[in-house]
Short mmCIF file of C-alpha atoms and ligand atoms in Angstrom, two decimals:
data_model
loop_
_atom_site.label_atom_id
_atom_site.label_comp_id
_atom_site.label_asym_id
_atom_site.label_seq_id
_atom_site.Cartn_x
_atom_site.Cartn_y
_atom_site.Cartn_z
CA UNK A 1 49.18 14.96 13.86
CA UNK A 2 49.47 17.04 10.70
CA UNK A 3 47.98 15.93 7.38
CA UNK A 4 48.91 17.53 4.09
CA UNK A 5 46.27 16.87 1.44
CA UNK A 6 47.47 17.50 -2.11
CA UNK A 7 44.56 17.53 -4.54
CA UNK A 8 44.09 18.06 -8.26
CA UNK A 9 40.99 20.06 -7.38
CA UNK A 10 40.29 22.04 -4.20
CA UNK A 11 36.61 22.87 -3.60
CA UNK A 12 36.35 25.28 -0.67
CA UNK A 13 32.59 24.94 -0.07
CA UNK A 14 31.90 28.59 -0.85
CA UNK A 15 33.59 30.43 -3.70
CA UNK A 16 35.41 29.10 -6.75
CA UNK A 17 37.27 25.80 -6.91
CA UNK A 18 40.93 25.79 -7.86
CA UNK A 19 43.35 23.35 -9.45
CA UNK A 20 46.40 21.93 -7.65
CA UNK A 21 45.40 22.77 -4.11
CA UNK A 22 46.79 21.92 -0.70
CA UNK A 23 44.91 21.63 2.58
CA UNK A 24 46.79 21.32 5.86
CA UNK A 25 45.11 19.81 8.91
CA UNK A 26 46.90 20.58 12.14
CA UNK A 27 45.44 19.07 15.30
CA UNK A 28 41.71 19.68 14.93
CA UNK A 29 41.81 22.73 12.64
CA UNK A 30 42.57 23.69 9.05
CA UNK A 31 45.84 25.62 9.05
CA UNK A 32 46.12 26.21 5.30
CA UNK A 33 43.88 25.85 2.25
CA UNK A 34 44.92 27.24 -1.10
CA UNK A 35 47.14 26.83 -4.16
CA UNK A 36 50.03 24.37 -3.85
CA UNK A 37 52.43 27.12 -4.92
CA UNK A 38 51.60 29.10 -1.76
CA UNK A 39 51.52 26.20 0.71
CA UNK A 40 54.12 26.19 3.50
CA UNK A 41 56.64 23.37 3.76
CA UNK A 42 55.53 20.60 6.08
CA UNK A 43 58.34 18.02 6.33
CA UNK A 44 56.67 16.15 9.20
CA UNK A 45 53.17 15.96 7.77
CA UNK A 46 51.61 12.78 6.46
CA UNK A 47 50.86 13.41 2.78
CA UNK A 48 47.55 12.35 1.24
CA UNK A 49 47.09 12.76 -2.50
CA UNK A 50 43.66 12.85 -4.11
CA UNK A 51 41.65 13.94 -7.14
CA UNK A 52 39.55 16.37 -5.11
CA UNK A 53 39.34 17.72 -1.58
CA UNK A 54 36.34 19.47 -0.06
CA UNK A 55 34.69 20.13 3.30
CA UNK A 56 32.93 17.24 5.04
CA UNK A 57 29.29 17.03 3.99
CA UNK A 58 26.33 18.25 6.01
CA UNK A 59 23.04 16.37 6.20
CA UNK A 60 20.65 19.02 7.51
CA UNK A 61 17.47 16.94 7.72
CA UNK A 62 17.93 13.31 8.69
CA UNK A 63 16.31 10.99 11.20
CA UNK A 64 18.02 8.20 13.09
CA UNK A 65 14.96 6.03 13.57
CA UNK A 66 16.21 2.49 13.13
CA UNK A 67 13.42 0.91 11.08
CA UNK A 68 13.52 -0.41 7.53
CA UNK A 69 9.96 0.43 6.46
CA UNK A 70 8.40 3.55 4.97
CA UNK A 71 5.97 3.58 7.89
CA UNK A 72 6.74 5.63 10.97
CA UNK A 73 4.36 3.69 13.21
CA UNK A 74 6.77 0.78 12.83
CA UNK A 75 9.23 2.74 14.92
CA UNK A 76 6.90 2.89 17.88
CA UNK A 77 6.32 -0.86 17.85
CA UNK A 78 9.99 -1.80 17.67
CA UNK A 79 11.96 -1.79 20.91
CA UNK A 80 13.92 1.46 21.32
CA UNK A 81 17.04 -0.53 22.15
CA UNK A 82 16.82 -2.19 18.73
CA UNK A 83 16.13 1.00 16.77
CA UNK A 84 19.00 2.76 18.54
CA UNK A 85 21.42 -0.09 17.86
CA UNK A 86 20.50 -0.03 14.17
CA UNK A 87 20.90 3.74 14.09
CA UNK A 88 24.49 3.34 15.31
CA UNK A 89 25.14 1.44 12.08
CA UNK A 90 23.51 4.22 10.09
CA UNK A 91 25.77 6.80 11.72
CA UNK A 92 28.82 4.83 10.56
CA UNK A 93 27.41 4.57 7.02
CA UNK A 94 26.88 8.33 6.94
CA UNK A 95 30.43 9.01 8.07
CA UNK A 96 31.87 6.62 5.48
CA UNK A 97 29.85 8.45 2.82
CA UNK A 98 31.59 11.70 3.73
CA UNK A 99 29.03 13.20 6.10
CA UNK A 100 30.85 14.67 9.07
CA UNK A 101 27.86 16.61 10.43
CA UNK A 102 24.21 15.64 10.80
CA UNK A 103 21.38 17.87 11.83
CA UNK A 104 18.92 15.30 13.04
CA UNK A 105 15.38 16.62 13.28
CA UNK A 106 13.59 13.85 15.16
CA UNK A 107 14.92 10.50 16.34
CA UNK A 108 17.56 9.02 18.61
CA UNK A 109 20.34 11.34 17.41
CA UNK A 110 20.57 13.14 20.75
CA UNK A 111 21.52 9.81 22.36
CA UNK A 112 23.80 8.61 19.57
CA UNK A 113 25.60 11.94 19.85
CA UNK A 114 26.62 11.11 23.43
CA UNK A 115 28.33 7.87 22.41
CA UNK A 116 29.87 9.43 19.28
CA UNK A 117 31.26 12.39 21.23
CA UNK A 118 32.71 9.98 23.81
CA UNK A 119 34.43 8.06 21.02
CA UNK A 120 32.52 4.87 21.84
CA UNK A 121 31.09 4.58 18.34
CA UNK A 122 32.13 6.04 15.01
CA UNK A 123 29.83 8.63 13.54
CA UNK A 124 29.42 12.19 12.32
CA UNK A 125 28.93 15.03 14.77
CA UNK A 126 25.20 14.87 15.44
CA UNK A 127 23.07 17.89 16.30
CA UNK A 128 19.77 16.31 17.27
CA UNK A 129 16.34 17.59 18.23
CA UNK A 130 15.22 14.52 20.16
CA UNK A 131 11.45 14.33 19.68
CA UNK A 132 9.59 16.87 17.55
CA UNK A 133 6.92 19.31 18.70
CA UNK A 134 3.49 18.71 17.25
CA UNK A 135 -0.02 19.77 18.16
CA UNK A 136 -2.51 17.03 19.04
CA UNK A 137 -3.67 15.54 15.71
CA UNK A 138 -0.62 17.14 14.07
CA UNK A 139 2.06 15.54 11.89
CA UNK A 140 4.13 14.42 14.89
CA UNK A 141 1.19 12.75 16.63
CA UNK A 142 0.24 9.15 15.80
CA UNK A 143 -3.45 9.23 14.95
CA UNK A 144 -4.14 5.52 14.80
CA UNK A 145 -3.82 4.93 18.55
CA UNK A 146 -5.14 6.57 21.72
CA UNK A 147 -3.48 9.92 22.40
CA UNK A 148 -1.90 8.87 25.67
CA UNK A 149 -0.33 5.84 23.97
CA UNK A 150 1.03 8.04 21.19
CA UNK A 151 2.60 10.41 23.70
CA UNK A 152 4.04 7.62 25.84
CA UNK A 153 5.62 5.85 22.88
CA UNK A 154 7.11 9.08 21.51
CA UNK A 155 8.70 9.69 24.91
CA UNK A 156 9.93 6.10 25.15
CA UNK A 157 11.67 6.32 21.78
CA UNK A 158 12.92 9.88 21.50
CA UNK A 159 13.36 10.86 25.12
CA UNK A 160 10.46 13.22 25.74
CA UNK A 161 6.84 13.60 24.72
CA UNK A 162 6.47 16.18 21.94
CA UNK A 163 2.68 16.56 21.64
CA UNK A 164 1.78 19.99 23.00
CA UNK A 165 -1.25 22.30 22.90
CA UNK A 166 -1.43 25.95 23.89
CA UNK A 167 1.49 28.35 24.34
CA UNK A 168 2.35 27.18 27.85
CA UNK A 169 2.66 23.53 26.85
CA UNK A 170 4.52 24.56 23.71
CA UNK A 171 7.06 26.45 25.80
CA UNK A 172 7.36 23.56 28.24
CA UNK A 173 7.82 21.26 25.25
CA UNK A 174 10.88 23.21 24.14
CA UNK A 175 12.29 22.86 27.65
CA UNK A 176 11.65 19.11 27.63
CA UNK A 177 13.49 18.67 24.34
CA UNK A 178 16.41 20.69 25.71
CA UNK A 179 16.66 18.37 28.71
CA UNK A 180 17.00 15.45 26.29
CA UNK A 181 19.97 17.20 24.68
CA UNK A 182 18.34 19.04 21.75
CA UNK A 183 20.66 21.30 19.73
CA UNK A 184 17.80 22.34 17.41
CA UNK A 185 14.03 22.45 17.97
CA UNK A 186 11.94 20.73 15.31
CA UNK A 187 8.26 21.55 14.97
CA UNK A 188 5.44 20.67 12.59
CA UNK A 189 3.84 23.83 11.20
CA UNK A 190 1.73 22.00 8.60
CA UNK A 191 0.27 18.59 8.02
CA UNK A 192 2.45 15.89 6.52
CA UNK A 193 2.54 12.92 4.19
CA UNK A 194 3.56 10.13 6.56
CA UNK A 195 0.83 10.83 9.12
CA UNK A 196 -2.66 9.41 8.82
CA UNK A 197 -5.31 12.08 9.14
CA UNK A 198 -3.80 15.52 8.65
CA UNK A 199 -3.71 17.57 5.46
CA UNK A 200 -0.31 18.82 4.18
CA UNK A 201 -2.02 22.00 2.95
CA UNK A 202 -3.27 23.06 6.36
CA UNK A 203 -1.19 24.97 8.91
CA UNK A 204 -0.56 23.45 12.34
CA UNK A 205 -0.07 25.26 15.67
CA UNK A 206 -1.72 28.59 16.38
CA UNK A 207 0.15 31.88 16.22
CA UNK A 208 0.56 32.10 20.02
CA UNK A 209 1.90 28.54 20.09
CA UNK A 210 4.45 29.21 17.35
CA UNK A 211 5.50 32.44 19.02
CA UNK A 212 5.96 30.75 22.40
CA UNK A 213 8.15 28.05 20.84
CA UNK A 214 10.34 30.52 18.97
CA UNK A 215 10.59 32.83 21.98
CA UNK A 216 11.72 30.04 24.30
CA UNK A 217 14.11 28.48 21.78
CA UNK A 218 15.64 31.84 20.89
CA UNK A 219 16.21 32.68 24.55
CA UNK A 220 17.91 29.32 25.03
CA UNK A 221 20.00 29.89 21.89
CA UNK A 222 18.65 27.11 19.73
CA UNK A 223 17.13 27.55 16.31
CA UNK A 224 13.62 26.41 15.34
CA UNK A 225 13.19 24.27 12.22
CA UNK A 226 9.65 23.90 10.88
CA UNK A 227 8.27 21.10 8.76
CA UNK A 228 5.99 22.93 6.27
CA UNK A 229 4.25 21.80 3.10
CA UNK A 230 1.34 24.24 2.64
CA UNK A 231 1.89 27.93 2.08
CA UNK A 232 -0.14 29.05 5.09
CA UNK A 233 2.09 26.99 7.35
CA UNK A 234 5.21 28.42 5.72
CA UNK A 235 4.00 32.01 6.15
CA UNK A 236 2.91 31.46 9.77
CA UNK A 237 6.26 29.90 10.62
CA UNK A 238 8.15 32.79 9.01
CA UNK A 239 6.02 35.35 10.85
CA UNK A 240 6.76 33.63 14.15
CA UNK A 241 10.52 33.78 13.50
CA UNK A 242 11.29 30.20 12.47
CA UNK A 243 14.69 30.15 10.74
CA UNK A 244 14.58 27.04 8.57
CA UNK A 245 11.68 25.72 6.48
CA UNK A 246 11.80 21.97 5.86
CA UNK A 247 10.31 20.60 2.59
CA UNK A 248 8.59 23.85 1.46
CA UNK A 249 6.34 21.97 -0.97
CA UNK A 250 3.89 24.74 -1.81
CA UNK A 251 6.35 27.62 -1.59
CA UNK A 252 5.43 30.36 -4.08
CA UNK A 253 6.87 33.74 -5.08
CA UNK A 254 5.51 35.52 -2.02
CA UNK A 255 6.82 32.87 0.34
CA UNK A 256 10.21 32.85 -1.39
CA UNK A 257 10.43 36.64 -1.06
CA UNK A 258 9.52 36.41 2.62
CA UNK A 259 12.25 33.80 3.14
CA UNK A 260 14.84 36.02 1.51
CA UNK A 261 13.71 39.03 3.53
CA UNK A 262 13.91 37.14 6.84
CA UNK A 263 17.11 35.26 5.95
CA UNK A 264 15.34 31.93 6.36
CA UNK A 265 16.92 28.79 4.95
CA UNK A 266 15.06 26.17 2.90
CA UNK A 267 15.94 22.49 3.43
CA UNK A 268 14.11 20.89 0.49
CA UNK A 269 14.50 17.10 1.14
CA UNK A 270 13.89 16.11 -2.49
CA UNK A 271 15.41 12.68 -1.83
CA UNK A 272 12.53 11.44 0.30
CA UNK A 273 9.80 12.66 -2.04
CA UNK A 274 11.52 11.03 -5.00
CA UNK A 275 12.13 7.85 -3.00
CA UNK A 276 8.56 7.52 -1.74
CA UNK A 277 7.11 8.01 -5.22
CA UNK A 278 9.39 5.36 -6.71
CA UNK A 279 9.94 2.88 -3.89
CA UNK A 280 7.54 3.74 -1.07
CA UNK A 281 4.92 1.16 -2.06
CA UNK A 282 7.43 -1.68 -1.97
CA UNK A 283 8.70 -0.48 1.43
CA UNK A 284 5.41 -0.70 3.26
CA UNK A 285 4.19 2.87 2.86
CA UNK A 286 0.62 3.10 4.22
CA UNK A 287 -2.24 3.85 1.79
CA UNK A 288 -2.93 7.27 3.30
CA UNK A 289 0.65 8.31 2.54
CA UNK A 290 0.57 6.93 -1.03
CA UNK A 291 -2.33 9.24 -1.84
CA UNK A 292 -0.68 12.28 -0.30
CA UNK A 293 2.75 11.79 -1.87
CA UNK A 294 1.37 11.68 -5.42
CA UNK A 295 -0.15 15.15 -5.13
CA UNK A 296 2.86 16.73 -3.45
CA UNK A 297 5.68 15.44 -5.64
CA UNK A 298 5.39 17.74 -8.65
CA UNK A 299 4.58 20.81 -6.58
CA UNK A 300 7.67 20.06 -4.53
CA UNK A 301 10.11 20.03 -7.44
CA UNK A 302 8.52 23.23 -8.81
CA UNK A 303 8.95 24.88 -5.40
CA UNK A 304 12.64 23.96 -5.22
CA UNK A 305 13.22 25.29 -8.76
CA UNK A 306 11.47 28.52 -7.84
CA UNK A 307 13.53 28.87 -4.66
CA UNK A 308 16.75 28.32 -6.63
CA UNK A 309 15.71 30.85 -9.25
CA UNK A 310 14.75 33.46 -6.65
CA UNK A 311 17.95 32.98 -4.66
CA UNK A 312 16.53 31.56 -1.42
CA UNK A 313 19.37 30.20 0.73
CA UNK A 314 19.24 26.40 0.58
CA UNK A 315 20.86 23.76 2.76
CA UNK A 316 21.00 20.09 1.83
CA UNK A 317 18.78 17.62 3.63
CA UNK A 318 17.24 14.32 2.58
CA UNK A 319 14.70 13.31 5.26
CA UNK A 320 16.24 9.83 5.24
CA UNK A 321 14.96 7.87 8.20
CA UNK A 322 15.25 4.22 7.24
CA UNK A 323 18.11 2.00 8.34
CA UNK A 324 20.16 0.91 5.36
CA UNK A 325 19.28 4.07 3.40
CA UNK A 326 21.71 6.13 5.42
CA UNK A 327 24.85 6.53 3.36
CA UNK A 328 22.83 7.40 0.25
CA UNK A 329 22.36 10.96 1.53
CA UNK A 330 24.46 12.64 -1.15
CA UNK A 331 22.04 11.49 -3.85
CA UNK A 332 20.24 14.69 -2.85
CA UNK A 333 22.87 16.79 -4.63
CA UNK A 334 22.00 15.24 -7.99
CA UNK A 335 18.31 15.90 -7.35
CA UNK A 336 19.04 19.53 -6.46
CA UNK A 337 20.93 19.89 -9.73
CA UNK A 338 17.86 18.48 -11.53
CA UNK A 339 15.86 21.26 -9.85
CA UNK A 340 18.10 23.94 -11.32
CA UNK A 341 21.15 24.27 -9.09
CA UNK A 342 24.64 24.26 -10.53
CA UNK A 343 26.93 21.56 -9.10
CA UNK A 344 28.82 24.23 -7.15
CA UNK A 345 25.55 25.57 -5.68
CA UNK A 346 24.57 22.08 -4.62
CA UNK A 347 27.98 21.58 -3.02
CA UNK A 348 27.65 24.89 -1.16
CA UNK A 349 24.21 23.79 0.09
CA UNK A 350 25.77 20.54 1.35
CA UNK A 351 28.77 22.16 3.01
CA UNK A 352 29.10 25.91 3.70
CA UNK A 353 25.36 26.45 4.20
CA UNK A 354 25.00 23.63 6.73
CA UNK A 355 26.16 25.30 9.95
CA UNK A 356 23.70 28.20 9.58
CA UNK A 357 20.80 25.74 9.98
CA UNK A 358 21.85 25.49 13.63
CA UNK A 359 21.82 29.23 14.31
CA UNK A 360 23.58 29.96 17.62
CA UNK A 361 24.61 26.28 17.93
CA UNK A 362 26.56 26.36 14.65
CA UNK A 363 30.14 25.08 14.76
CA UNK A 364 32.91 26.81 12.82
CA UNK A 365 32.95 24.37 9.92
CA UNK A 366 31.59 23.66 6.44
CA UNK A 367 34.39 25.32 4.45
CA UNK A 368 38.06 24.84 3.68
CA UNK A 369 39.10 28.01 5.48
CA UNK A 370 41.99 28.56 7.87
CA UNK A 371 40.84 28.22 11.48
CA UNK A 372 37.79 26.13 10.71
CA UNK A 373 37.24 22.63 12.07
CA UNK A 374 39.24 20.06 10.10
CA UNK A 375 36.18 18.20 8.76
CA UNK A 376 37.45 17.33 5.30
CA UNK A 377 36.91 14.64 2.67
CA UNK A 378 38.91 13.41 -0.32
CA UNK A 379 37.38 11.98 -3.49
CA UNK A 380 38.54 9.96 -6.46
CA UNK A 381 36.75 12.28 -8.91
CA UNK A 382 35.75 15.92 -9.31
CA UNK A 383 32.23 16.69 -8.00
CA UNK A 384 32.40 20.30 -9.19
CA UNK A 385 31.64 18.99 -12.67
CA UNK A 386 29.60 15.92 -11.67
CA UNK A 387 27.96 15.76 -8.23
CA UNK A 388 26.90 12.15 -8.75
CA UNK A 389 30.43 11.18 -7.72
CA UNK A 390 29.42 12.04 -4.14
CA UNK A 391 26.45 9.67 -4.18
CA UNK A 392 28.64 6.57 -3.98
CA UNK A 393 30.44 6.07 -0.70
CA UNK A 394 33.19 4.16 -2.52
CA UNK A 395 34.28 7.41 -4.20
CA UNK A 396 34.96 9.00 -0.83
CA UNK A 397 38.51 7.85 -0.25
CA UNK A 398 39.31 9.74 2.96
CA UNK A 399 37.28 11.30 5.73
CA UNK A 400 38.78 13.53 8.41
CA UNK A 401 36.61 14.57 11.32
CA UNK A 402 38.03 17.23 13.62
CA UNK A 403 41.48 16.52 12.18
CA UNK A 404 41.28 12.79 12.93
CA UNK A 405 41.36 10.38 9.99
CA UNK A 406 38.26 8.21 10.23
CA UNK A 407 38.39 6.71 6.72
CA UNK A 408 41.21 6.04 4.30
ZN1 LIG B 501 11.78 14.75 8.27
#
């Protein structure tokens, strides 16, 4: 099947947008993308006309967790069959909102991906981590219950236990996540907000532990993504060879320079910080998290602005985990613009920069370029002047995933 998309505005993902563009989708690939005047004749193609055409969006930090509350312990006390069934609905919502690729850094994504790839359920292409790797008492451990219970419930929900201590366990942890289908390894290199007892400022995992994780992941050709708020955690992760920093709340000039030097990508997740400040309390956020989110919010927006100003490579991620919130992912673009990005920079972060957050696992997608995967969306407005158009799923008129029309 060949589709010929004729659009008033063609936004390639990287580089300048152009007026009156054509994109041709042949089988599963893009066979042309450029000005209408240069497009080949395609008498047999099905023609789609739209205001704007652009690459399918990338969510680079989501969680398919299948609970409604802003309380992660709720996940553990809901049956995994129920959370997974809800997450299937979230995957559909994401696809309808124009997200054709999800990098899922903790949750049931590795299992959803099986059913999506088989064509059993609709959804974006999901690159999951399964569980996350955390030290005992770290951000990925659940402090309010006995350790063995925490580990058992993590394994029951996300496939494998992720609480590891010492370089040998850390290495074995990477191997366990791989056997659950991980396409990216997610670790916690600092404390977090949504965990009870740890401090977001303090680093987590020792140097030998971080090095063992990165060594094993690199050898197995998967990239390591590190949750980091405090600067010490950011610097330790960078030194160990981590390639994406998630959140980056206390990133400063030195950390930004180190990220540029090492080619490390920042995934800011402004959406979740903004959401928790405004709506967390009404969504059951625990008291310990309320205290921590207040102190991190302003530092977080300053850090993103600094990263933008310095030229750190940024990919779009929201940290959405709640069922029903999926589909709102593109609100992040508006928040990134508030932090100093131009609309075109935000679009690049949400498209062309996405694949690189998977390192060796990256697909050939994220841009309207000949030969790339035909993951393409059409819109009823022009996001290159107003990214808020992307935030409403109703504005996404067509979604093509791998050349197949899945919406419109
Ligand atoms: Zn997260």
